[in-house]
């Protein structure tokens, strides 16, 4: 709940907006002029990106007081998003809406508050998003229940959210165009849990539910439009389709497959099922791209990556994304065991540039962190300190991925991690491309001669220390942010 200071700030920000709205009412508007502005506290960059369907429409600079404002001469009603990298959220505009938003970059989603014409709809979307996130965090023990117990629990959760949705719909009286997104936020979170349940239950309990789940369990699928262009850039819809494909493509009897071959077969199944179910080219390409990004960054079997990309290129028609995904595949190819780690420029606390290739003569562990995940920052450093005591033959290099050197130095001044070599990226985009880094839980182990021992390790993997000891541990890496 925003405090009094927040409301005062919003009142100041919204004052000019209210004047514009008053003028609009007085004279009436027949065009599609709209306004978007606000304030970003603790900004990470000096701009806000305004986007439609994942494409940047405008780059709005922050003023010296961290506020921003943009007049759109013609803005079609619909769902948009605003980004303050690396975070983003949705914003919905009806005709002539005038919206201001306040956000704290350090607590992005939880801090967002809208004001102005159209604010109630957008504050509802944020409330529903936060309800769903809270539900995710609390719901995992429910996956241990049997089918009847799970359905009872998830239906109860859905009914509570549905009551909230119906109450807000009655109060705000939004139109059918907006209701499509409001209802999607409600329904697809619920549907996704039902798709996830069989897999998570098997992982947590070891019980296969293939013969336990009745056909009626998936009755909701008949109401899902798998070709909805309007929802093709909306996360609740895309997340649901991803979970549904994962559920439908799962191979339950796979003792004859290696872990890597199982991952390949499952993801090829996903592509082929998507091709069958999704006929709209735009929606299909978005889903295929998601499958490809996820697979390539989780399963680092080089030979299987080639096989997967052949199938992916056969079905995808999005040339731009195909090129981007091919680049990731090529980057992963360069990170195979025994290859020399591609060199990037890092910066030390003294401000001097350090080539990553200069860390030779001793086995090295590179691990990443960001100020946005403070708990990960401290936990990762504590893990490293522990490993360093038991494995003095290694040097440990911390790589900060943020672009604020002063903030980086300030954070490190508050802690003491003796023996850890602290660096930050000179150019994160270069590091991201060469080291294929897209998630923060990423660790690279390098031999003393600069060759790669494992470019896709994880400090928090239970077998990580075995990897340090002999490098013989083989696993399919799943990196969770």
PDB file of N, CA and C in Angstrom, residues 25 41 70 74 84 96 104 142 161 163 171 177 180 215 218 249 254 286 301 386 419 428-429 436 439 465 471:
ATOM      1  N   UNK A  25     -12.169  17.305 -21.546  1.00  0.00           N
ATOM      2  CA  UNK A  25     -13.597  17.208 -21.287  1.00  0.00           C
ATOM      3  C   UNK A  25     -14.334  18.440 -21.799  1.00  0.00           C
ATOM      4  N   UNK A  41      12.276   6.362  -9.425  1.00  0.00           N
ATOM      5  CA  UNK A  41      13.200   6.530  -8.305  1.00  0.00           C
ATOM      6  C   UNK A  41      14.347   5.533  -8.432  1.00  0.00           C
ATOM      7  N   UNK A  70       5.723  12.187 -22.145  1.00  0.00           N
ATOM      8  CA  UNK A  70       5.636  12.036 -23.590  1.00  0.00           C
ATOM      9  C   UNK A  70       4.198  12.272 -24.041  1.00  0.00           C
ATOM     10  N   UNK A  74      -0.967  10.294 -31.785  1.00  0.00           N
ATOM     11  CA  UNK A  74      -1.954   9.281 -32.167  1.00  0.00           C
ATOM     12  C   UNK A  74      -1.525   7.943 -31.579  1.00  0.00           C
ATOM     13  N   UNK A  84      12.205  -0.172 -17.990  1.00  0.00           N
ATOM     14  CA  UNK A  84      13.362   0.513 -17.418  1.00  0.00           C
ATOM     15  C   UNK A  84      14.325  -0.621 -17.132  1.00  0.00           C
ATOM     16  N   UNK A  96      -7.487   8.444 -25.705  1.00  0.00           N
ATOM     17  CA  UNK A  96      -7.214   9.694 -24.993  1.00  0.00           C
ATOM     18  C   UNK A  96      -6.889   9.510 -23.519  1.00  0.00           C
ATOM     19  N   UNK A 104       9.831   2.633  -8.360  1.00  0.00           N
ATOM     20  CA  UNK A 104      11.155   2.594  -7.742  1.00  0.00           C
ATOM     21  C   UNK A 104      11.915   1.441  -8.383  1.00  0.00           C
ATOM     22  N   UNK A 142       1.155 -27.421  -2.502  1.00  0.00           N
ATOM     23  CA  UNK A 142      -0.109 -27.987  -2.971  1.00  0.00           C
ATOM     24  C   UNK A 142       0.121 -28.994  -4.095  1.00  0.00           C
ATOM     25  N   UNK A 161      -9.636 -15.197  -6.547  1.00  0.00           N
ATOM     26  CA  UNK A 161      -9.173 -14.209  -7.527  1.00  0.00           C
ATOM     27  C   UNK A 161     -10.306 -13.782  -8.452  1.00  0.00           C
ATOM     28  N   UNK A 163     -13.459 -13.539  -7.638  1.00  0.00           N
ATOM     29  CA  UNK A 163     -14.289 -12.599  -6.884  1.00  0.00           C
ATOM     30  C   UNK A 163     -13.665 -11.206  -6.899  1.00  0.00           C
ATOM     31  N   UNK A 171     -16.885  -2.203 -10.275  1.00  0.00           N
ATOM     32  CA  UNK A 171     -16.573  -0.863  -9.785  1.00  0.00           C
ATOM     33  C   UNK A 171     -16.063   0.047 -10.899  1.00  0.00           C
ATOM     34  N   UNK A 177     -12.808  -4.522 -24.609  1.00  0.00           N
ATOM     35  CA  UNK A 177     -11.429  -4.589 -25.117  1.00  0.00           C
ATOM     36  C   UNK A 177     -10.449  -4.784 -23.973  1.00  0.00           C
ATOM     37  N   UNK A 180     -10.547  -8.300 -22.064  1.00  0.00           N
ATOM     38  CA  UNK A 180      -9.811  -9.440 -22.632  1.00  0.00           C
ATOM     39  C   UNK A 180      -8.508  -9.674 -21.873  1.00  0.00           C
ATOM     40  N   UNK A 215      -9.881 -37.266 -17.971  1.00  0.00           N
ATOM     41  CA  UNK A 215      -9.932 -36.452 -19.187  1.00  0.00           C
ATOM     42  C   UNK A 215     -10.558 -35.086 -18.922  1.00  0.00           C
ATOM     43  N   UNK A 218      -8.609 -31.508 -18.143  1.00  0.00           N
ATOM     44  CA  UNK A 218      -8.140 -30.538 -19.148  1.00  0.00           C
ATOM     45  C   UNK A 218      -9.286 -29.924 -19.952  1.00  0.00           C
ATOM     46  N   UNK A 249       4.161 -32.332 -24.287  1.00  0.00           N
ATOM     47  CA  UNK A 249       5.351 -32.917 -24.928  1.00  0.00           C
ATOM     48  C   UNK A 249       6.135 -33.837 -24.008  1.00  0.00           C
ATOM     49  N   UNK A 254      11.076 -43.015 -20.182  1.00  0.00           N
ATOM     50  CA  UNK A 254      12.273 -42.576 -20.920  1.00  0.00           C
ATOM     51  C   UNK A 254      13.558 -43.182 -20.376  1.00  0.00           C
ATOM     52  N   UNK A 286       6.327 -16.525 -31.943  1.00  0.00           N
ATOM     53  CA  UNK A 286       6.647 -16.119 -30.573  1.00  0.00           C
ATOM     54  C   UNK A 286       6.885 -17.346 -29.702  1.00  0.00           C
ATOM     55  N   UNK A 301      24.328 -29.472 -24.658  1.00  0.00           N
ATOM     56  CA  UNK A 301      24.862 -30.557 -25.462  1.00  0.00           C
ATOM     57  C   UNK A 301      25.040 -30.035 -26.891  1.00  0.00           C
ATOM     58  N   UNK A 386      33.442 -19.893   1.126  1.00  0.00           N
ATOM     59  CA  UNK A 386      33.525 -21.259   1.642  1.00  0.00           C
ATOM     60  C   UNK A 386      34.334 -22.145   0.699  1.00  0.00           C
ATOM     61  N   UNK A 419      39.959 -11.894  -0.636  1.00  0.00           N
ATOM     62  CA  UNK A 419      40.431 -12.896  -1.582  1.00  0.00           C
ATOM     63  C   UNK A 419      39.600 -13.024  -2.834  1.00  0.00           C
ATOM     64  N   UNK A 428      28.509  -4.828 -20.919  1.00  0.00           N
ATOM     65  CA  UNK A 428      27.736  -6.036 -20.631  1.00  0.00           C
ATOM     66  C   UNK A 428      27.231  -6.716 -21.892  1.00  0.00           C
ATOM     67  N   UNK A 429      26.858  -5.939 -22.917  1.00  0.00           N
ATOM     68  CA  UNK A 429      26.342  -6.546 -24.141  1.00  0.00           C
ATOM     69  C   UNK A 429      27.389  -7.450 -24.778  1.00  0.00           C
ATOM     70  N   UNK A 436      27.275 -15.878 -23.522  1.00  0.00           N
ATOM     71  CA  UNK A 436      25.884 -16.353 -23.551  1.00  0.00           C
ATOM     72  C   UNK A 436      25.228 -16.243 -22.182  1.00  0.00           C
ATOM     73  N   UNK A 439      21.013 -15.239 -17.600  1.00  0.00           N
ATOM     74  CA  UNK A 439      20.506 -15.400 -16.241  1.00  0.00           C
ATOM     75  C   UNK A 439      21.654 -15.182 -15.253  1.00  0.00           C
ATOM     76  N   UNK A 465      30.753 -28.573  -6.043  1.00  0.00           N
ATOM     77  CA  UNK A 465      32.090 -28.838  -5.485  1.00  0.00           C
ATOM     78  C   UNK A 465      32.731 -30.046  -6.149  1.00  0.00           C
ATOM     79  N   UNK A 471      35.977 -32.191 -12.141  1.00  0.00           N
ATOM     80  CA  UNK A 471      35.420 -31.767 -13.431  1.00  0.00           C
ATOM     81  C   UNK A 471      34.672 -32.856 -14.154  1.00  0.00           C
TER      82      UNK A 471
END
